[in-house]
mmCIF file of C-alpha atoms and ligand atoms in Angstrom:
data_model
loop_
_atom_site.group_PDB
_atom_site.id
_atom_site.type_symbol
_atom_site.label_atom_id
_atom_site.label_comp_id
_atom_site.label_asym_id
_atom_site.label_seq_id
_atom_site.Cartn_x
_atom_site.Cartn_y
_atom_site.Cartn_z
ATOM 1 C CA UNK S 1 -12.608 22.601 26.982
ATOM 2 C CA UNK S 2 -8.688 22.540 26.732
ATOM 3 C CA UNK S 3 -7.455 21.057 23.302
ATOM 4 C CA UNK S 4 -4.473 19.188 23.430
ATOM 5 C CA UNK S 5 -1.939 17.230 21.289
ATOM 6 C CA UNK S 6 -2.100 13.599 20.800
ATOM 7 C CA UNK S 7 0.978 11.326 19.687
ATOM 8 C CA UNK S 8 0.245 7.915 19.020
ATOM 9 C CA UNK S 9 3.028 5.658 17.877
ATOM 10 C CA UNK S 10 3.935 2.286 17.093
ATOM 11 C CA UNK S 11 4.834 -0.230 14.879
ATOM 12 C CA UNK S 12 3.375 -1.671 11.234
ATOM 13 C CA UNK S 13 -0.031 -2.320 10.936
ATOM 14 C CA UNK S 14 -0.559 -2.147 15.106
ATOM 15 C CA UNK S 15 -4.036 -0.681 14.421
ATOM 16 C CA UNK S 16 -3.052 2.996 15.090
ATOM 17 C CA UNK S 17 -4.948 4.653 12.700
ATOM 18 C CA UNK S 18 -7.841 3.223 13.414
ATOM 19 C CA UNK S 19 -7.734 4.203 16.853
ATOM 20 C CA UNK S 20 -6.695 7.779 16.298
ATOM 21 C CA UNK S 21 -9.649 7.886 14.114
ATOM 22 C CA UNK S 22 -12.520 7.056 16.249
ATOM 23 C CA UNK S 23 -10.674 8.907 19.080
ATOM 24 C CA UNK S 24 -10.520 12.154 17.141
ATOM 25 C CA UNK S 25 -14.383 11.833 15.909
ATOM 26 C CA UNK S 26 -15.129 11.501 19.493
ATOM 27 C CA UNK S 27 -13.239 14.555 20.811
ATOM 28 C CA UNK S 28 -13.642 16.359 17.295
ATOM 29 C CA UNK S 29 -9.835 17.182 16.677
ATOM 30 C CA UNK S 30 -8.107 16.847 13.370
ATOM 31 C CA UNK S 31 -6.745 13.469 12.557
ATOM 32 C CA UNK S 32 -3.068 13.633 10.836
ATOM 33 C CA UNK S 33 -1.627 10.343 9.068
ATOM 34 C CA UNK S 34 1.811 10.707 8.985
ATOM 35 C CA UNK S 35 2.410 7.394 7.448
ATOM 36 C CA UNK S 36 0.420 8.397 4.218
ATOM 37 C CA UNK S 37 2.758 11.132 3.929
ATOM 38 C CA UNK S 38 5.793 8.890 3.477
ATOM 39 C CA UNK S 39 3.601 6.567 1.350
ATOM 40 C CA UNK S 40 3.084 9.659 -0.623
ATOM 41 C CA UNK S 41 6.936 10.302 -1.551
ATOM 42 C CA UNK S 42 7.295 6.494 -2.096
ATOM 43 C CA UNK S 43 4.401 6.284 -4.795
ATOM 44 C CA UNK S 44 5.705 9.488 -6.748
ATOM 45 C CA UNK S 45 9.502 7.946 -6.720
ATOM 46 C CA UNK S 46 7.322 4.613 -7.952
ATOM 47 C CA UNK S 47 5.712 6.550 -10.529
ATOM 48 C CA UNK S 48 8.308 8.580 -11.581
ATOM 49 C CA UNK S 49 10.701 5.548 -11.842
ATOM 50 C CA UNK S 50 13.107 6.654 -9.312
ATOM 51 C CA UNK S 51 14.237 3.816 -6.793
ATOM 52 C CA UNK S 52 13.496 3.592 -3.559
ATOM 53 C CA UNK S 53 17.191 3.280 -2.963
ATOM 54 C CA UNK S 54 18.527 6.561 -5.113
ATOM 55 C CA UNK S 55 18.604 8.536 -2.006
ATOM 56 C CA UNK S 56 19.362 11.803 -4.300
ATOM 57 C CA UNK S 57 16.738 10.881 -6.751
ATOM 58 C CA UNK S 58 14.085 10.659 -4.263
ATOM 59 C CA UNK S 59 15.287 14.094 -2.755
ATOM 60 C CA UNK S 60 15.395 15.575 -6.151
ATOM 61 C CA UNK S 61 11.471 14.984 -6.425
ATOM 62 C CA UNK S 62 10.483 16.538 -3.172
ATOM 63 C CA UNK S 63 9.830 19.968 -4.798
ATOM 64 C CA UNK S 64 7.559 18.559 -7.167
ATOM 65 C CA UNK S 65 5.423 17.063 -4.430
ATOM 66 C CA UNK S 66 2.443 18.885 -2.799
ATOM 67 C CA UNK S 67 0.235 16.688 -0.170
ATOM 68 C CA UNK S 68 -3.524 17.813 1.136
ATOM 69 C CA UNK S 69 -4.479 15.693 3.836
ATOM 70 C CA UNK S 70 -8.340 16.626 3.014
ATOM 71 C CA UNK S 71 -11.061 16.909 6.010
ATOM 72 C CA UNK S 72 -12.658 13.946 4.527
ATOM 73 C CA UNK S 73 -10.195 11.780 5.358
ATOM 74 C CA UNK S 74 -8.675 11.744 1.247
ATOM 75 C CA UNK S 75 -5.220 12.597 0.460
ATOM 76 C CA UNK S 76 -4.434 14.503 -2.628
ATOM 77 C CA UNK S 77 -0.725 14.268 -4.209
ATOM 78 C CA UNK S 78 -0.377 16.947 -6.500
ATOM 79 C CA UNK S 79 -4.137 17.269 -6.808
ATOM 80 C CA UNK S 80 -4.869 13.609 -7.629
ATOM 81 C CA UNK S 81 -6.616 11.544 -5.016
ATOM 82 C CA UNK S 82 -4.334 8.864 -4.211
ATOM 83 C CA UNK S 83 -5.567 7.304 -1.034
ATOM 84 C CA UNK S 84 -5.807 4.066 -2.167
ATOM 85 C CA UNK S 85 -3.236 3.818 -4.453
ATOM 86 C CA UNK S 86 -0.681 4.747 -1.669
ATOM 87 C CA UNK S 87 -1.873 1.510 0.514
ATOM 88 C CA UNK S 88 -0.483 -0.854 -2.007
ATOM 89 C CA UNK S 89 2.000 -3.052 -0.793
ATOM 90 C CA UNK S 90 5.129 -2.015 -2.682
ATOM 91 C CA UNK S 91 4.652 1.426 -1.967
ATOM 92 C CA UNK S 92 4.441 0.458 1.927
ATOM 93 C CA UNK S 93 8.076 -1.120 1.629
ATOM 94 C CA UNK S 94 8.851 1.969 -0.045
ATOM 95 C CA UNK S 95 7.386 4.313 2.285
ATOM 96 C CA UNK S 96 9.671 2.589 4.935
ATOM 97 C CA UNK S 97 12.379 2.983 2.542
ATOM 98 C CA UNK S 98 12.563 6.693 1.832
ATOM 99 C CA UNK S 99 11.532 7.398 5.316
ATOM 100 C CA UNK S 100 15.348 6.972 5.961
ATOM 101 C CA UNK S 101 16.341 9.974 4.162
ATOM 102 C CA UNK S 102 17.091 13.254 5.962
ATOM 103 C CA UNK S 103 15.523 15.724 3.350
ATOM 104 C CA UNK S 104 12.548 13.344 3.285
ATOM 105 C CA UNK S 105 11.979 13.636 7.050
ATOM 106 C CA UNK S 106 12.792 17.215 7.160
ATOM 107 C CA UNK S 107 10.556 18.317 4.305
ATOM 108 C CA UNK S 108 7.334 16.148 5.960
ATOM 109 C CA UNK S 109 8.064 16.872 9.449
ATOM 110 C CA UNK S 110 7.569 20.755 8.924
ATOM 111 C CA UNK S 111 4.713 20.063 7.330
ATOM 112 C CA UNK S 112 3.109 17.917 9.968
ATOM 113 C CA UNK S 113 4.019 20.460 12.736
ATOM 114 C CA UNK S 114 2.427 23.366 10.475
ATOM 115 C CA UNK S 115 -0.694 21.141 11.056
ATOM 116 C CA UNK S 116 -0.665 20.055 14.228
ATOM 117 C CA UNK S 117 -0.242 24.143 15.173
ATOM 118 C CA UNK S 118 -2.977 24.950 17.781
ATOM 119 C CA UNK S 119 -3.568 21.565 19.150
ATOM 120 C CA UNK S 120 -6.753 19.226 19.012
ATOM 121 C CA UNK S 121 -4.647 17.059 16.800
ATOM 122 C CA UNK S 122 -4.037 13.544 17.131
ATOM 123 C CA UNK S 123 -0.932 12.280 14.926
ATOM 124 C CA UNK S 124 0.063 8.529 14.419
ATOM 125 C CA UNK S 125 3.011 7.425 12.960
ATOM 126 C CA UNK S 126 6.969 6.914 14.238
ATOM 127 C CA UNK S 127 8.327 9.603 15.456
ATOM 128 C CA UNK S 128 5.753 11.801 16.584
ATOM 129 C CA UNK S 129 6.512 11.260 20.328
ATOM 130 C CA UNK S 130 10.068 11.419 19.829
ATOM 131 C CA UNK S 131 10.468 14.101 17.158
ATOM 132 C CA UNK S 132 7.551 15.820 15.509
ATOM 133 C CA UNK S 133 5.546 16.470 18.762
ATOM 134 C CA UNK S 134 7.756 16.348 21.432
ATOM 135 C CA UNK S 135 5.496 18.369 24.131
ATOM 136 C CA UNK S 136 2.263 16.814 23.131
ATOM 137 C CA UNK S 137 0.623 16.280 26.208
ATOM 138 C CA UNK S 138 -0.938 12.947 25.247
ATOM 139 C CA UNK S 139 2.070 10.081 23.796
ATOM 140 C CA UNK S 140 0.982 6.582 23.201
ATOM 141 C CA UNK S 141 2.988 3.573 22.104
ATOM 142 C CA UNK S 142 0.282 1.292 20.481
ATOM 143 C CA UNK S 143 1.665 -2.589 20.042
ATOM 144 C CA UNK S 144 0.179 -5.583 19.402
ATOM 145 C CA UNK S 145 1.900 -8.966 18.670
ATOM 146 C CA UNK S 146 3.427 -9.801 15.222
ATOM 147 C CA UNK S 147 0.575 -12.801 15.021
ATOM 148 C CA UNK S 148 -2.088 -10.572 15.907
ATOM 149 C CA UNK S 149 -1.281 -7.639 13.910
ATOM 150 C CA UNK S 150 -1.120 -9.972 10.362
ATOM 151 C CA UNK S 151 -3.738 -11.488 11.717
ATOM 152 C CA UNK S 152 -5.862 -8.358 11.500
ATOM 153 C CA UNK S 153 -4.291 -7.217 8.216
ATOM 154 C CA UNK S 154 -5.207 -10.402 6.504
ATOM 155 C CA UNK S 155 -8.568 -10.308 7.953
ATOM 156 C CA UNK S 156 -8.926 -7.007 6.580
ATOM 157 C CA UNK S 157 -8.070 -8.023 2.883
ATOM 158 C CA UNK S 158 -10.254 -11.056 3.151
ATOM 159 C CA UNK S 159 -12.904 -8.423 4.003
ATOM 160 C CA UNK S 160 -12.106 -6.392 1.252
ATOM 161 C CA UNK S 161 -11.820 -9.133 -1.315
ATOM 162 C CA UNK S 162 -8.004 -8.726 -1.937
ATOM 163 C CA UNK S 163 -5.758 -11.390 -2.106
ATOM 164 C CA UNK S 164 -4.029 -12.050 0.814
ATOM 165 C CA UNK S 165 -1.552 -14.418 2.124
ATOM 166 C CA UNK S 166 -0.840 -14.333 6.332
ATOM 167 C CA UNK S 167 2.913 -15.548 5.995
ATOM 168 C CA UNK S 168 4.154 -13.031 3.593
ATOM 169 C CA UNK S 169 1.713 -10.276 5.712
ATOM 170 C CA UNK S 170 3.993 -11.737 8.590
ATOM 171 C CA UNK S 171 7.184 -11.192 6.849
ATOM 172 C CA UNK S 172 6.533 -7.920 5.063
ATOM 173 C CA UNK S 173 5.450 -6.469 8.470
ATOM 174 C CA UNK S 174 8.693 -7.772 10.026
ATOM 175 C CA UNK S 175 10.687 -6.576 7.901
ATOM 176 C CA UNK S 176 9.452 -2.633 7.749
ATOM 177 C CA UNK S 177 9.616 -3.092 11.499
ATOM 178 C CA UNK S 178 13.283 -4.007 11.669
ATOM 179 C CA UNK S 179 13.968 -1.074 8.937
ATOM 180 C CA UNK S 180 12.008 1.710 11.128
ATOM 181 C CA UNK S 181 13.599 0.886 14.205
ATOM 182 C CA UNK S 182 17.271 0.712 12.762
ATOM 183 C CA UNK S 183 16.898 3.610 10.422
ATOM 184 C CA UNK S 184 19.636 6.338 11.688
ATOM 185 C CA UNK S 185 17.003 9.182 11.713
ATOM 186 C CA UNK S 186 14.272 9.004 13.936
ATOM 187 C CA UNK S 187 13.813 5.633 14.443
ATOM 188 C CA UNK S 188 10.896 3.795 15.935
ATOM 189 C CA UNK S 189 11.351 3.944 19.363
ATOM 190 C CA UNK S 190 9.025 4.662 22.628
ATOM 191 C CA UNK S 191 9.336 8.337 24.074
ATOM 192 C CA UNK S 192 10.241 7.974 27.886
ATOM 193 C CA UNK S 193 7.003 9.521 28.627
ATOM 194 C CA UNK S 194 4.875 7.529 26.382
ATOM 195 C CA UNK S 195 2.345 5.118 27.581
ATOM 196 C CA UNK S 196 2.485 2.235 26.637
ATOM 197 C CA UNK S 197 -0.899 0.238 25.264
ATOM 198 C CA UNK S 198 -0.463 -3.737 23.976
ATOM 199 C CA UNK S 199 -4.023 -3.981 22.311
ATOM 200 C CA UNK S 200 -3.103 -8.073 21.263
ATOM 201 C CA UNK S 201 -5.828 -8.780 23.348
ATOM 202 C CA UNK S 202 -7.813 -6.017 23.684
ATOM 203 C CA UNK S 203 -10.899 -5.042 21.356
ATOM 204 C CA UNK S 204 -11.314 -1.962 19.316
ATOM 205 C CA UNK S 205 -13.813 -0.775 22.119
ATOM 206 C CA UNK S 206 -11.656 -1.163 24.662
ATOM 207 C CA UNK S 207 -8.774 0.388 23.323
ATOM 208 C CA UNK S 208 -11.150 3.423 22.312
ATOM 209 C CA UNK S 209 -12.201 3.708 25.757
ATOM 210 C CA UNK S 210 -8.846 3.052 27.598
ATOM 211 C CA UNK S 211 -7.630 6.072 25.432
ATOM 212 C CA UNK S 212 -10.190 8.206 26.298
ATOM 213 C CA UNK S 213 -9.724 7.775 29.551
ATOM 214 C CA UNK S 214 -6.147 8.831 28.950
ATOM 215 C CA UNK S 215 -7.479 11.946 27.576
ATOM 216 C CA UNK S 216 -9.741 12.540 30.084
ATOM 217 C CA UNK S 217 -6.912 12.652 32.798
ATOM 218 C CA UNK S 218 -4.853 15.449 30.595
ATOM 219 C CA UNK S 219 -7.517 17.642 30.130
ATOM 220 C CA UNK S 220 -8.891 17.585 33.668
HETATM 221 O O1 DC U 301 2.223 3.871 9.039
HETATM 222 P P1 DC U 301 2.453 3.195 7.882
HETATM 223 O O2 DC U 301 2.786 2.047 7.940
HETATM 224 O O3 DC U 301 1.234 4.205 6.740
HETATM 225 O O4 DC U 301 3.788 3.686 7.503
HETATM 226 C C1 DC U 301 4.399 3.777 6.271
HETATM 227 C C2 DC U 301 6.208 3.989 6.715
HETATM 228 O O5 DC U 301 6.507 5.312 6.615
HETATM 229 C C3 DC U 301 6.797 3.234 7.872
HETATM 230 O O6 DC U 301 6.979 2.017 7.408
HETATM 231 C C4 DC U 301 7.792 3.843 8.265
HETATM 232 C C5 DC U 301 7.108 5.506 7.554
HETATM 233 N N1 DC U 301 6.923 6.576 8.550
HETATM 234 C C6 DC U 301 8.117 6.758 9.491
HETATM 235 O O7 DC U 301 9.354 7.021 8.978
HETATM 236 N N2 DC U 301 7.641 8.220 10.313
HETATM 237 C C7 DC U 301 6.018 8.141 10.335
HETATM 238 N N3 DC U 301 5.839 9.415 11.368
HETATM 239 C C8 DC U 301 4.925 7.780 9.737
HETATM 240 C C9 DC U 301 5.330 6.804 9.257
#
């Protein structure tokens, strides 16, 4: 069966990675979480006490950064497993800040394209359909209301036993969206040929079924 490339973009906490992982499993495709790569750069800056706002300082760190996306879903930064460390709130905001920098984007986009070579891949992020994989056969723009996204994230935190404040989550998500949509280089926006899915009133199964349907149409 023909192996295609799938791009999923959309605002923060829209459930892109959950859907992408499930679809990748169904299709036996490789899933690439590009947000995790920006998180690695932010985490490395934090670790080295370089302020996120210090563009020159952050970009100088790039030469020392080696990111490995392992087949088991773990993410390694210079051979250290940082999978859960990069999910910290502070790193989320940092990722949104360092992702403004041209050198950071160039460095990561090149890696993402390398990993996506040959198809049979599903990438999620902010600029996949507009920049990284402009020729992807299927482009999805996944959205959900801010209330819905914040509530899902809040429930996830509670289930994991992490302290959580719904209002603070809402604020953080809104701020990140604003930053990601208004930056100069590769801002988050729907590609002209992307299909928008509003998941606010959909179950996980419904979203996966919908995406699988779209994939079938492209493969046939
Ligand atoms: O998907 P995420 O929430 O893990 O992404 C973290 C940040 O990284 C996001 O706020 C903006 C940035 N990002 C980006 O600029 N381009 C991507 N393709 C993926 C993420």
